[in-house]
Short mmCIF file of C-alpha atoms in Angstrom, two decimals:
data_model
loop_
_atom_site.label_atom_id
_atom_site.label_comp_id
_atom_site.label_asym_id
_atom_site.label_seq_id
_atom_site.Cartn_x
_atom_site.Cartn_y
_atom_site.Cartn_z
CA UNK C 23 136.20 -157.58 112.59
CA UNK C 24 134.30 -159.57 109.72
CA UNK C 25 133.79 -163.24 110.51
CA UNK C 26 131.36 -163.82 106.98
CA UNK C 27 131.06 -167.59 108.12
CA UNK C 28 128.51 -168.67 105.74
CA UNK C 29 129.83 -166.17 103.50
CA UNK C 30 132.91 -167.96 103.60
CA UNK C 31 131.62 -171.59 103.44
CA UNK C 32 129.57 -170.76 100.03
CA UNK C 33 132.91 -169.38 98.79
CA UNK C 34 135.08 -172.35 100.08
CA UNK C 35 132.33 -174.84 98.30
CA UNK C 36 132.48 -173.03 95.08
CA UNK C 37 136.13 -173.72 95.10
CA UNK C 38 136.08 -177.34 96.11
CA UNK C 39 133.77 -178.03 93.27
CA UNK C 40 133.66 -177.63 90.00
CA UNK C 41 130.47 -179.64 88.65
CA UNK C 42 127.05 -180.12 90.64
CA UNK C 43 124.72 -183.34 90.05
CA UNK C 44 122.56 -182.21 92.83
CA UNK C 45 119.57 -179.65 93.59
CA UNK C 46 118.61 -176.99 93.07
CA UNK C 47 118.06 -177.30 89.58
CA UNK C 48 119.70 -174.25 87.78
CA UNK C 49 123.22 -175.41 88.63
CA UNK C 50 124.65 -172.71 88.66
CA UNK C 51 124.91 -172.68 85.09
CA UNK C 52 122.41 -169.97 84.35
CA UNK C 53 123.07 -166.27 83.43
CA UNK C 54 119.84 -164.38 85.71
CA UNK C 55 120.20 -160.81 85.15
CA UNK C 56 118.66 -159.98 88.24
CA UNK C 57 120.90 -161.87 90.28
CA UNK C 58 122.77 -159.03 89.39
CA UNK C 59 121.21 -156.92 91.00
CA UNK C 60 119.32 -158.80 93.56
CA UNK C 61 119.24 -156.15 96.18
CA UNK C 62 116.58 -153.95 92.79
CA UNK C 63 114.25 -156.75 93.55
CA UNK C 64 113.95 -157.51 96.95
CA UNK C 65 111.25 -155.54 98.17
CA UNK C 66 108.23 -155.69 100.13
CA UNK C 67 104.13 -155.04 99.14
CA UNK C 68 103.57 -151.34 98.25
CA UNK C 69 101.97 -150.26 95.44
CA UNK C 70 102.33 -151.65 92.27
CA UNK C 71 103.93 -154.47 93.27
CA UNK C 72 101.34 -157.21 94.37
CA UNK C 73 100.82 -158.71 97.50
CA UNK C 74 101.24 -162.71 97.26
CA UNK C 75 98.26 -163.29 100.84
CA UNK C 76 96.31 -161.34 98.54
CA UNK C 77 97.30 -161.13 94.54
CA UNK C 78 95.13 -158.19 92.35
CA UNK C 79 98.52 -157.30 89.60
CA UNK C 80 101.73 -159.34 88.67
CA UNK C 81 101.48 -162.23 90.84
CA UNK C 82 97.73 -163.18 89.88
CA UNK C 83 98.22 -162.65 86.46
CA UNK C 84 101.55 -165.12 86.70
CA UNK C 85 99.57 -167.14 88.63
CA UNK C 86 96.94 -167.11 86.72
CA UNK C 87 99.27 -168.40 83.68
CA UNK C 88 100.74 -171.08 85.62
CA UNK C 89 97.03 -171.71 85.99
CA UNK C 90 95.90 -172.27 82.27
CA UNK C 91 99.64 -173.98 81.55
CA UNK C 92 98.62 -176.76 84.33
CA UNK C 93 95.17 -176.85 83.41
CA UNK C 94 94.70 -176.72 87.03
CA UNK C 95 91.30 -175.50 89.01
CA UNK C 96 94.32 -173.19 90.69
CA UNK C 97 98.60 -173.14 90.69
CA UNK C 98 99.50 -171.46 94.15
CA UNK C 99 103.04 -170.11 94.78
CA UNK C 100 104.97 -171.57 97.41
CA UNK C 101 108.24 -169.06 99.37
CA UNK C 102 107.98 -172.00 102.19
CA UNK C 103 108.68 -174.85 99.41
CA UNK C 104 107.13 -177.98 98.74
CA UNK C 105 107.45 -177.63 103.25
CA UNK C 106 104.77 -175.13 103.88
CA UNK C 107 102.05 -176.10 100.66
CA UNK C 108 102.58 -180.27 101.79
CA UNK C 109 101.95 -178.92 105.50
CA UNK C 110 98.63 -176.32 103.63
CA UNK C 111 97.34 -179.03 101.50
CA UNK C 112 97.17 -181.35 104.16
CA UNK C 113 95.45 -179.54 106.77
CA UNK C 114 93.29 -178.48 104.19
CA UNK C 115 91.74 -181.73 103.47
CA UNK C 116 91.96 -183.29 107.43
CA UNK C 117 90.20 -181.85 110.35
CA UNK C 118 92.44 -182.95 113.74
CA UNK C 119 92.07 -185.97 114.50
CA UNK C 120 91.25 -187.84 111.42
CA UNK C 121 92.83 -191.08 109.92
CA UNK C 122 94.92 -191.43 106.40
CA UNK C 123 96.91 -193.15 104.37
CA UNK C 124 100.84 -192.31 104.42
CA UNK C 125 103.88 -193.91 101.65
CA UNK C 126 105.97 -194.99 104.92
CA UNK C 127 109.08 -193.08 103.67
CA UNK C 128 107.49 -189.49 103.71
CA UNK C 129 109.16 -186.25 103.56
CA UNK C 130 109.42 -185.54 107.51
CA UNK C 131 107.75 -182.29 106.71
CA UNK C 132 104.31 -184.85 106.08
CA UNK C 133 105.10 -185.98 109.43
CA UNK C 134 104.93 -182.84 110.99
CA UNK C 135 101.49 -181.85 109.67
CA UNK C 136 100.23 -185.38 110.82
CA UNK C 137 101.91 -183.87 114.08
CA UNK C 138 100.52 -180.41 114.05
CA UNK C 139 96.64 -181.90 113.43
CA UNK C 140 97.12 -185.09 115.52
CA UNK C 141 96.27 -187.53 112.28
CA UNK C 142 95.58 -191.06 113.07
CA UNK C 143 97.38 -192.76 110.16
CA UNK C 144 97.82 -196.21 108.30
CA UNK C 145 101.55 -196.58 106.18
CA UNK C 146 101.95 -197.83 102.72
CA UNK C 147 105.60 -199.09 101.61
CA UNK C 148 107.63 -199.05 99.06
CA UNK C 149 108.90 -201.75 97.36
CA UNK C 150 112.55 -203.00 97.94
CA UNK C 151 114.61 -203.66 94.47
CA UNK C 152 116.22 -206.71 95.18
CA UNK C 153 119.82 -205.90 93.80
CA UNK C 154 120.17 -201.95 95.09
CA UNK C 155 118.09 -201.92 97.92
CA UNK C 156 116.13 -199.28 97.45
CA UNK C 157 112.67 -197.73 98.02
CA UNK C 158 110.40 -197.87 94.59
CA UNK C 159 106.76 -197.38 94.13
CA UNK C 160 104.49 -198.86 96.40
CA UNK C 161 102.33 -202.06 95.00
CA UNK C 162 98.08 -200.91 94.10
CA UNK C 163 97.34 -203.83 96.00
CA UNK C 164 98.98 -202.98 99.08
CA UNK C 165 97.91 -199.56 99.04
CA UNK C 166 93.90 -200.85 98.03
CA UNK C 167 93.96 -203.01 100.84
CA UNK C 168 94.72 -200.17 103.33
CA UNK C 169 91.93 -198.28 101.39
CA UNK C 170 89.53 -201.29 102.32
CA UNK C 171 91.02 -202.23 105.81
CA UNK C 172 90.69 -197.89 106.46
CA UNK C 173 86.91 -196.52 105.59
CA UNK C 174 87.01 -193.95 107.40
CA UNK C 175 90.55 -192.34 106.39
CA UNK C 176 90.24 -188.74 104.50
CA UNK C 177 92.88 -188.90 102.42
CA UNK C 178 95.85 -190.75 100.35
CA UNK C 179 99.13 -189.32 101.06
CA UNK C 180 101.88 -190.46 98.55
CA UNK C 181 105.13 -189.61 97.10
CA UNK C 182 105.46 -189.11 93.92
CA UNK C 183 108.59 -189.43 92.20
CA UNK C 184 111.32 -190.00 94.87
CA UNK C 185 114.78 -189.88 95.60
CA UNK C 186 115.69 -192.13 93.72
CA UNK C 187 113.43 -190.75 91.07
CA UNK C 188 110.46 -193.77 91.82
CA UNK C 189 106.64 -193.34 91.13
CA UNK C 190 103.48 -194.97 91.31
CA UNK C 191 101.17 -196.24 89.20
CA UNK C 192 98.45 -193.48 89.65
CA UNK C 193 95.82 -193.78 87.44
CA UNK C 194 93.89 -196.85 89.10
CA UNK C 195 95.83 -195.30 92.68
CA UNK C 196 93.91 -192.27 92.40
CA UNK C 197 90.61 -193.88 90.78
CA UNK C 198 90.96 -196.16 94.12
CA UNK C 199 90.99 -193.98 96.28
CA UNK C 200 88.13 -191.55 94.50
CA UNK C 201 85.83 -194.14 94.09
CA UNK C 202 86.61 -194.87 98.20
CA UNK C 203 85.73 -190.69 98.46
CA UNK C 204 89.19 -189.90 99.75
CA UNK C 205 91.41 -187.22 98.85
CA UNK C 206 94.66 -187.57 97.22
CA UNK C 207 97.60 -185.71 97.97
CA UNK C 208 100.59 -186.16 95.98
CA UNK C 209 104.11 -184.84 97.43
CA UNK C 210 106.19 -184.61 94.08
CA UNK C 211 109.01 -181.63 95.00
CA UNK C 212 110.88 -183.91 92.56
CA UNK C 213 109.36 -184.50 89.90
CA UNK C 214 108.32 -180.19 88.49
CA UNK C 215 109.99 -181.32 85.69
CA UNK C 216 107.14 -183.67 84.36
CA UNK C 217 104.69 -181.78 83.53
CA UNK C 218 107.28 -179.89 80.60
CA UNK C 219 108.01 -183.36 78.98
CA UNK C 220 106.14 -186.57 78.70
CA UNK C 221 108.52 -189.22 79.43
CA UNK C 222 108.09 -192.92 78.63
CA UNK C 223 107.92 -194.14 81.90
CA UNK C 224 106.23 -191.51 84.08
CA UNK C 225 104.31 -188.85 84.57
CA UNK C 226 102.94 -185.96 86.52
CA UNK C 227 100.63 -186.73 88.88
CA UNK C 228 97.99 -183.91 87.41
CA UNK C 229 97.69 -186.14 84.41
CA UNK C 230 96.24 -188.66 87.05
CA UNK C 231 93.55 -186.29 88.47
CA UNK C 232 95.08 -186.26 91.69
CA UNK C 233 93.56 -183.66 93.74
CA UNK C 234 96.34 -181.61 95.31
CA UNK C 235 100.09 -181.96 93.62
CA UNK C 236 102.86 -180.18 95.29
CA UNK C 237 106.16 -179.72 93.36
CA UNK C 238 109.67 -177.88 94.79
CA UNK C 239 110.90 -175.66 91.63
CA UNK C 240 114.31 -174.94 92.23
CA UNK C 241 114.95 -179.17 93.21
CA UNK C 242 114.63 -179.53 88.65
CA UNK C 243 114.23 -176.54 87.31
CA UNK C 244 115.94 -173.42 86.96
CA UNK C 245 114.37 -171.55 90.42
CA UNK C 246 115.74 -170.38 93.30
CA UNK C 247 116.30 -172.37 96.24
CA UNK C 248 112.15 -172.16 98.75
CA UNK C 249 110.44 -172.09 95.12
CA UNK C 250 107.25 -174.74 94.99
CA UNK C 251 103.67 -174.01 93.68
CA UNK C 252 100.68 -176.39 95.50
CA UNK C 253 98.34 -177.08 92.02
CA UNK C 254 94.21 -177.12 92.87
CA UNK C 255 93.48 -180.02 90.33
CA UNK C 256 89.62 -180.73 91.94
CA UNK C 257 86.44 -178.34 92.02
CA UNK C 258 86.06 -180.43 95.66
CA UNK C 259 88.22 -178.44 97.76
CA UNK C 260 87.23 -174.85 98.12
CA UNK C 261 89.80 -173.07 97.54
CA UNK C 262 89.71 -170.15 99.77
CA UNK C 263 90.04 -172.85 102.62
CA UNK C 264 92.96 -173.48 100.75
CA UNK C 265 94.13 -169.88 100.65
CA UNK C 266 93.70 -169.42 104.12
CA UNK C 267 95.63 -172.30 104.90
CA UNK C 268 98.88 -171.97 102.54
CA UNK C 269 98.89 -168.09 103.83
CA UNK C 270 99.00 -169.52 107.15
CA UNK C 271 102.29 -171.83 106.59
CA UNK C 272 103.77 -169.05 104.60
CA UNK C 273 105.80 -166.25 105.64
CA UNK C 274 104.00 -163.03 105.31
CA UNK C 275 107.33 -161.11 103.69
CA UNK C 276 107.73 -162.94 100.63
CA UNK C 277 110.74 -163.14 98.34
CA UNK C 278 110.18 -161.14 95.15
CA UNK C 279 113.19 -162.25 94.02
CA UNK C 280 112.51 -165.63 94.90
CA UNK C 281 109.03 -165.41 93.20
CA UNK C 282 110.71 -163.53 90.05
CA UNK C 283 113.40 -166.49 90.06
CA UNK C 284 109.86 -168.68 89.98
CA UNK C 285 108.63 -167.16 86.69
CA UNK C 286 112.03 -167.06 85.07
CA UNK C 287 112.12 -170.77 85.26
CA UNK C 288 107.93 -171.25 84.14
CA UNK C 289 108.59 -169.29 81.08
CA UNK C 290 111.82 -170.85 80.24
CA UNK C 291 110.29 -174.61 80.77
CA UNK C 292 107.18 -173.35 78.84
CA UNK C 293 109.17 -172.21 75.70
CA UNK C 294 111.60 -174.47 76.23
CA UNK C 295 111.77 -177.20 78.22
CA UNK C 296 109.62 -179.91 76.34
CA UNK C 297 112.54 -179.77 73.52
CA UNK C 298 115.38 -179.82 75.94
CA UNK C 299 114.22 -182.56 78.30
CA UNK C 300 114.00 -184.30 75.21
CA UNK C 301 117.32 -183.36 74.66
CA UNK C 302 118.05 -184.14 78.43
CA UNK C 303 116.12 -188.31 77.90
CA UNK C 304 118.41 -188.33 74.93
CA UNK C 305 122.09 -187.54 76.68
CA UNK C 306 121.09 -189.72 79.68
CA UNK C 307 120.51 -192.85 77.40
CA UNK C 308 123.70 -192.20 75.13
CA UNK C 309 125.33 -192.12 78.70
CA UNK C 310 124.00 -194.80 80.95
CA UNK C 311 124.57 -197.29 77.34
CA UNK C 312 128.55 -196.14 78.07
CA UNK C 313 128.29 -196.45 81.51
CA UNK C 314 127.21 -200.01 81.35
CA UNK C 315 129.73 -200.98 79.04
CA UNK C 316 132.77 -200.09 81.78
CA UNK C 317 133.60 -203.04 83.32
CA UNK C 318 132.52 -202.18 87.56
CA UNK C 319 130.13 -199.82 86.39
CA UNK C 320 126.58 -200.26 86.59
CA UNK C 321 123.63 -198.42 86.30
CA UNK C 322 119.90 -198.35 86.88
CA UNK C 323 117.94 -198.46 83.83
CA UNK C 324 114.58 -199.81 84.46
CA UNK C 325 114.28 -201.11 80.16
CA UNK C 326 117.19 -203.31 81.15
CA UNK C 327 116.24 -203.43 85.55
CA UNK C 328 112.62 -203.86 85.38
CA UNK C 329 110.04 -204.14 82.63
CA UNK C 330 107.08 -203.97 84.47
CA UNK C 331 105.55 -200.79 83.50
CA UNK C 332 104.14 -199.93 86.77
CA UNK C 333 108.07 -199.35 88.35
CA UNK C 334 108.01 -196.07 86.61
CA UNK C 335 110.88 -194.64 87.30
CA UNK C 336 112.43 -190.21 86.23
CA UNK C 337 115.27 -190.75 84.39
CA UNK C 338 116.93 -187.36 85.22
CA UNK C 339 118.00 -188.92 88.60
CA UNK C 340 120.58 -191.57 87.71
CA UNK C 341 121.79 -194.01 90.23
CA UNK C 342 125.29 -195.24 89.24
CA UNK C 343 126.80 -198.04 91.29
CA UNK C 344 131.30 -198.74 91.04
CA UNK C 345 131.74 -202.13 91.88
CA UNK C 346 134.47 -202.56 95.40
CA UNK C 347 133.40 -199.02 96.46
CA UNK C 348 130.55 -198.31 97.94
CA UNK C 349 127.92 -196.04 97.12
CA UNK C 350 129.73 -193.27 100.24
CA UNK C 351 133.10 -193.74 99.07
CA UNK C 352 132.12 -193.10 95.64
CA UNK C 353 131.12 -189.81 96.49
CA UNK C 354 134.14 -188.58 98.64
CA UNK C 355 136.21 -190.17 95.41
CA UNK C 356 133.97 -188.04 93.28
CA UNK C 357 134.12 -185.05 95.67
CA UNK C 358 137.89 -184.96 96.41
CA UNK C 359 139.44 -186.13 93.86
CA UNK C 360 136.98 -184.75 90.76
CA UNK C 361 135.91 -182.45 92.50
CA UNK C 362 132.08 -183.31 91.74
CA UNK C 363 129.26 -183.13 94.01
CA UNK C 364 126.65 -186.30 93.73
CA UNK C 365 123.27 -185.11 95.38
CA UNK C 366 123.29 -188.59 97.58
CA UNK C 367 124.92 -191.43 98.16
CA UNK C 368 123.57 -195.05 100.17
CA UNK C 369 125.39 -197.89 100.61
CA UNK C 370 125.69 -199.52 96.66
CA UNK C 371 125.24 -195.82 95.09
CA UNK C 372 125.57 -192.16 94.43
CA UNK C 373 122.30 -190.33 93.18
CA UNK C 374 122.64 -187.96 90.00
CA UNK C 375 120.67 -185.77 90.51
CA UNK C 376 120.51 -184.28 86.21
CA UNK C 377 118.49 -181.37 84.72
CA UNK C 378 118.30 -179.05 81.95
CA UNK C 379 121.31 -177.17 82.75
CA UNK C 380 123.85 -180.06 82.54
CA UNK C 381 125.84 -180.19 79.22
CA UNK C 382 126.93 -182.25 76.99
CA UNK C 383 130.71 -181.97 77.77
CA UNK C 384 129.46 -182.74 81.08
CA UNK C 385 128.57 -185.32 80.50
CA UNK C 386 131.77 -186.79 78.79
CA UNK C 387 133.78 -185.30 81.13
CA UNK C 388 131.87 -187.41 83.63
CA UNK C 389 131.84 -190.65 81.76
CA UNK C 390 135.76 -189.84 81.61
CA UNK C 391 136.03 -189.68 85.59
CA UNK C 392 133.71 -193.05 85.95
CA UNK C 393 135.85 -194.58 83.30
CA UNK C 394 139.24 -194.02 85.23
CA UNK C 395 137.48 -194.74 88.59
CA UNK C 396 136.35 -198.12 87.33
CA UNK C 397 140.28 -198.57 85.81
CA UNK C 398 141.79 -198.23 89.48
CA UNK C 399 138.59 -199.63 91.77
CA UNK C 400 140.47 -202.14 94.70
CA UNK C 401 140.57 -205.36 93.24
CA UNK C 402 138.52 -206.97 96.82
CA UNK C 403 136.47 -205.62 98.76
CA UNK C 404 133.47 -206.79 99.54
CA UNK C 405 130.48 -203.59 100.08
CA UNK C 406 127.67 -204.13 102.74
CA UNK C 407 124.78 -203.45 100.83
CA UNK C 408 121.76 -202.71 104.14
CA UNK C 409 117.71 -201.34 102.91
CA UNK C 410 117.22 -200.07 106.25
CA UNK C 411 113.79 -200.80 105.85
CA UNK C 412 113.25 -201.31 108.93
CA UNK C 413 108.43 -200.90 109.76
CA UNK C 414 108.90 -199.55 113.79
CA UNK C 415 105.76 -200.54 115.79
CA UNK C 416 103.90 -197.64 116.41
CA UNK C 417 103.45 -197.33 120.06
CA UNK C 418 101.95 -193.48 120.07
CA UNK C 419 100.47 -190.65 117.62
CA UNK C 420 103.00 -187.77 116.03
CA UNK C 421 101.21 -185.54 118.62
CA UNK C 422 101.31 -187.28 121.92
CA UNK C 423 104.77 -187.76 121.08
CA UNK C 424 105.27 -184.02 120.28
CA UNK C 425 104.01 -182.63 123.54
CA UNK C 426 105.75 -185.53 125.61
CA UNK C 427 108.29 -185.29 128.21
CA UNK C 428 111.40 -186.86 126.70
CA UNK C 429 115.30 -187.49 128.00
CA UNK C 430 118.45 -187.72 125.61
CA UNK C 431 120.12 -191.34 125.92
CA UNK C 432 122.38 -193.08 124.15
CA UNK C 433 121.32 -195.08 120.88
CA UNK C 434 122.85 -198.57 122.23
CA UNK C 435 120.82 -197.95 125.33
CA UNK C 436 117.54 -197.27 123.62
CA UNK C 437 116.24 -200.71 122.57
CA UNK C 438 112.64 -200.84 123.85
CA UNK C 439 112.23 -197.49 124.55
CA UNK C 440 109.63 -194.82 122.47
CA UNK C 441 111.15 -192.70 120.20
CA UNK C 442 110.18 -188.65 121.62
CA UNK C 443 112.22 -186.94 118.11
CA UNK C 444 112.38 -188.13 114.47
CA UNK C 445 115.23 -190.54 113.35
CA UNK C 446 116.13 -188.45 109.54
CA UNK C 447 119.27 -189.51 106.88
CA UNK C 448 119.90 -185.86 105.18
CA UNK C 449 119.22 -186.37 102.36
CA UNK C 450 116.77 -188.27 101.65
CA UNK C 451 114.99 -187.18 104.70
CA UNK C 452 112.85 -189.96 105.20
CA UNK C 453 112.78 -191.11 108.70
CA UNK C 454 114.06 -194.27 110.13
CA UNK C 455 112.12 -193.81 113.05
CA UNK C 456 109.33 -191.19 113.62
CA UNK C 457 107.86 -190.06 117.13
CA UNK C 458 105.67 -192.25 118.91
CA UNK C 459 107.72 -195.54 117.30
CA UNK C 460 109.03 -197.92 119.02
CA UNK C 461 113.46 -198.01 118.93
CA UNK C 462 113.56 -201.86 118.92
CA UNK C 463 117.39 -203.20 117.77
CA UNK C 464 116.75 -203.50 114.13
CA UNK C 465 116.23 -199.74 114.23
CA UNK C 466 119.86 -199.44 116.34
CA UNK C 467 121.97 -201.72 113.94
CA UNK C 468 120.30 -199.43 111.02
CA UNK C 469 120.92 -196.28 112.94
CA UNK C 470 125.01 -197.87 113.79
CA UNK C 471 125.24 -198.68 109.53
CA UNK C 472 124.33 -195.42 108.13
CA UNK C 473 126.75 -193.25 111.09
CA UNK C 474 130.01 -196.33 110.11
CA UNK C 475 129.09 -195.54 106.82
CA UNK C 476 129.01 -191.69 107.05
CA UNK C 477 125.63 -190.51 106.87
CA UNK C 478 124.29 -187.68 108.07
CA UNK C 479 121.83 -188.30 110.58
CA UNK C 480 119.08 -185.82 111.99
CA UNK C 481 117.42 -186.68 115.41
CA UNK C 482 120.92 -188.79 117.03
CA UNK C 483 123.16 -186.29 118.48
CA UNK C 484 127.12 -188.03 119.28
CA UNK C 485 125.87 -191.23 119.82
CA UNK C 486 122.13 -190.07 121.70
CA UNK C 487 118.76 -190.06 120.87
CA UNK C 488 115.93 -188.78 122.44
CA UNK C 489 112.91 -191.52 124.25
CA UNK C 490 109.44 -190.32 125.98
CA UNK C 491 110.28 -190.57 129.72
CA UNK C 492 107.60 -192.28 130.68
CA UNK C 493 108.76 -195.42 129.52
CA UNK C 494 112.23 -194.97 131.45
#
């Protein structure tokens, strides 16, 4: 008997959801011919197909084409997503035991690299929007102070843009870091579309001369999940060392179907991306203006919410709040009642990822649905809006915590203990607690609020959490 668990779950999802406002960027809306004969393109390294570990033919030609378009020193394919590319980037410029300055709401993959290399960390924290309670960019002044206080630091690692679409004032930040002799690594996983169209409020880290930039092709471009690129954007880094590290964190059996989808996405965006993204921007502006006129609907709009250009914002991330509902409740209403799945939700809002795959009719239908939801919203409701922007105290390095013996205890009993594992709301995949950090009452309260709201939390299993035994 065939169970087909995964296939059945995917079929069920496809039947339950008619419109996707989440990654991957193709939104199942592109008619990509190779998928009709996927097995035909699922090959290995044989004569004529080239080898990602030592490209000399078709793969090299494609990467050379990307390098020319992006104006980088070299651009590399990653079939292990941004995760593998970020770990390769960090391990290229950092030796074991080095210190790095890291944006605290970094992705788990960055912390994994920190743990593997036993890196010492100094954190810089994003600003929190006072109304929406979402993480934005990091103040230039805070980064400048961290650089001056950590003259031994080897690299500055930032996220641009983050899950909500907020980025950094990278021109000034990169200049400060380079003057201090730091390498700049940018997790631009959510910004693969940025080089194809110049937005008013945000630009790619490549344009700010960051040294290593990682982009997920699948997040905002019409490519298959698990595809990414690593851009070498400086002469200061030995490309041979970077290649060695990149191949360390990738499979030796790369999928040609994935690479083929990357080439399709690149050529599509190179030829038509600027025009389509400009059209998308106009669509989003129009949709946002109309939504904001609906009684009870609130849209984050940098032009009206925060006119400080330093707080950069990508227009393809749409933040929507409906009075009377938490973001979690709004997400469920959209999914259960209207067959719409958003990218993520928090206490206040839902986040939609919009790409060149979204049509005018898609957005018109979404407007009509939000209008109906707002009309039927409850008259009186008190919604908790919790930022959970805790700052746990570091008690040991990530590497020390990785190797320490641990024990499973109830979350409520973990106050005063040291975390042995990550505690991560997913999405967005940025840790509340990193291994080696102190779990206090504030941390526990934050986690409990998220669980109560229905947010998936990795690292908490049925009310239990891993702690370091030596603290017992």
